[in-house]
RNA sequence: GCUGAAGUGGUGGAAUUGGUAGACACGUUGGACUUAAAAUCCAAUGUCCAUUAGGACGUACGGGUUCAAGUCCCGUCUUCAGUACCA
């Protein structure tokens, strides 16, 4: 008896044992350790590294990792030296907020979370090279993040050569010829100075000026301040006017902040998109974000004032159509030029707009509002006076914060002009603008425009710019929407800046003294004075003699100086981590990655991650890579050659109907079919008696019955089975308030929940944990199932019900190799059918992997196993190559069976089977015979039959004769090897 | 509004160059095995009509091109995502 049981056990597919064994084997043998020296071609497969959150992984997280792992394993089979690393983006807000609540140091929280992540990742069997792991919060890592910051500080952007250069070069230009002729990226409004001026400036003054040219600079900027989080947020961290994390309100506030001059790279970031293999959607998102528009800047003189107003326009050809100008209410000239008579109205308007949040302003697009300032500008050509208005449809943050209004050619200007009764001069030939503006620019000629008359858009634009240049009142200009990126955060858990302040001027700490480690603080909150958390640190001053961090009481502003209190944003560490992986951990001292390593791996060949990083991480990484390239530290222009966005796996939330009276829960719950299903409850149904009985026991009177309402509340998906039935006992035990819940079930005693697809989230109780799936079905089942769910890029709901399908497949696969009496595989010669099945599978799987169509490969494997089982195939010549095909997808079972076949070592680098088309050559074809395009029957005919012979064979067939029923076909289409279609 | 993606059975999805629509799987139904259950195996399963044979309809909707359209063209609708008084 015991013996029998034991035998059965060893013959079964014992996935838990197999997976543990092979994971141990891979770890012990460092199977997936990449080498920096290899005769094989290199291939770099990267995942977006995770932030290790306290909640651990849910089934959605591994989707992209599984896809990249399949690809990495496939490339190893194809003879590549594959780098497939993983690490943690371990600085971030959740650990800090947890620290604020509990006092636990974020480093401890992070360490704990990483352990959980690692355990969860390991059990899925990824082929990561963990020896190269990086953590952004590790001082040995952020040392180099600080180092890159210094490189940015020590660089300026030369527009002539289109690259960043050392700031020393700029200094030498200043000291030899001043700044009058430099063409570089810099702040607006820098005074012009000569070489003599420069050399006579104090060091401080020089530093102040240089700061306006550096690629990272301090500036008083209006920032998105989030009071609830106590920090500044980047534009891409704000969604619909509230913080992406937590949904808190965001206000505008002026602060001195570090900024990154990413705008200097706008054009190169745009051009570079054409050289990389990303989806159109993602490239388009970045293009929109960069927001290039070509046009001209035009300077308008203000009557009776020395000031001028500069505007940007994409339509200089419509310059003669200008009938008024509009300034943003925040525009600096508004207060200067407003006439006394208009002062009151203007101030009231400014006050009104200031009160409205960005969000309100955005939501309320329809209302036209504005106020006349009383001032006039002068048209550059006609010299006519032009009214100057203010209006909140003009944004201070775009262009110059002022527009020349051409109501004839712009709908907003048109609406504004109509609303306030301003002239609408017609400047196009033969257009009707009685109802709306003419906004097109093709197939129309300019009119009433002096020297532009009769010209088309292109010529008129050129001529207008030329004439403006002659007047010195304009030039061709390209404008970008891309703003410089604010780089300071008022947080604790981020990289400290390698910066101290001498008389308010920032100084870099020399690279050899890095890293500057995060100081200890007592609390992780901002200080009472509103300084960032680092303001609480007691050991946070820089001693320039000792070159070390010392206690604050030593600050004398002669040799010991205060250190920067802000920390870097989340995207700092993630903007270069892909280079760190290139270097082996043992050789990382003294370099962020050695030249050899950088030269060997170049850039990421395949990057897989979410599309939500389109305007954040993916843009910033490109920016930093270009800077590093310009300064000679790396050799590549772009970090990620090919990028794939995996779709999110959504949760299937479960809801129950809760009965409410007077806004309060009655603690009565109804099966969803009783509310919105076929078993809708009516006062005639027997359920009504049951329900009203409970109403009464809850103290309701008859009149109250009709006032009872229902609402849907989330319930935990683990209480619900695949048929949407609720485990009512589990629900009762969930929370104290449900202990005496009453359930109204359907006639058959079933209580059904309502289902809805939502984002997977703890708060929606729809999170499915991969741990249980791995325990119940195994990692290989999880891997296959996540791929089988649908196309990688698509958003799709998780539904555990279907996992039995792939699990059964693995059992069938196992049974193909192992029977009750042990291994079934032998050296029998393969049959023709065996070979056909194998080679058709090789071809399809190879194509699928290269097209990232992983879902269809899984079907292909199922078909192959179904066919080989039906063929009773036992041939090693077939079954061994089949394992290699499956190994990228289900590596554990593949390794186990491969070793059972008598092989030693891992299957992971065994060559991928060669496809041989000769096995797929057919001698006959089952032709579909169509009549007028409709398939009626099929007919097996030899493959080598000529067109005429096929036609003869088909026409002679009895079913053809029956179909035609005496008619003579008009036409017979024969496509040999494909179809026959009879028309008539 | 603009940009991008997508609409196929009860469900997830397949059909890569126009050529047998619905592969593969889930679910459902029926059957075998079992004292029973689980597991496993077999069969059926787009909708409608028909006892069968077979037929009609069918890839969001309306047109078109073609011997042949899920696939190509024109128009419309819907959903999802990104973005937006961008001058």
GROMACS .gro file of C-alpha atoms in nm, chain A residues 46-50 65 86 577 607-611 613 617-618 643-645:
model
   19
   46UNK     CA    1   1.563   4.528  -1.885
   47UNK     CA    2   1.250   4.569  -1.675
   48UNK     CA    3   1.150   4.892  -1.510
   49UNK     CA    4   1.271   4.824  -1.160
   50UNK     CA    5   1.002   4.821  -0.892
   65UNK     CA    6   0.881   4.060  -1.590
   86UNK     CA    7   1.689   4.352  -1.157
  577UNK     CA    8   2.038   5.284  -1.324
  607UNK     CA    9   1.297   4.763  -2.219
  608UNK     CA   10   0.962   4.653  -2.083
  609UNK     CA   11   0.750   4.862  -1.851
  610UNK     CA   12   0.437   5.067  -1.803
  611UNK     CA   13   0.330   5.353  -2.029
  613UNK     CA   14   0.627   5.675  -1.727
  617UNK     CA   15   1.119   5.855  -1.618
  618UNK     CA   16   1.143   5.782  -1.991
  643UNK     CA   17   1.048   4.968  -2.564
  644UNK     CA   18   0.733   4.771  -2.500
  645UNK     CA   19   0.457   4.884  -2.269
   0.00000   0.00000   0.00000
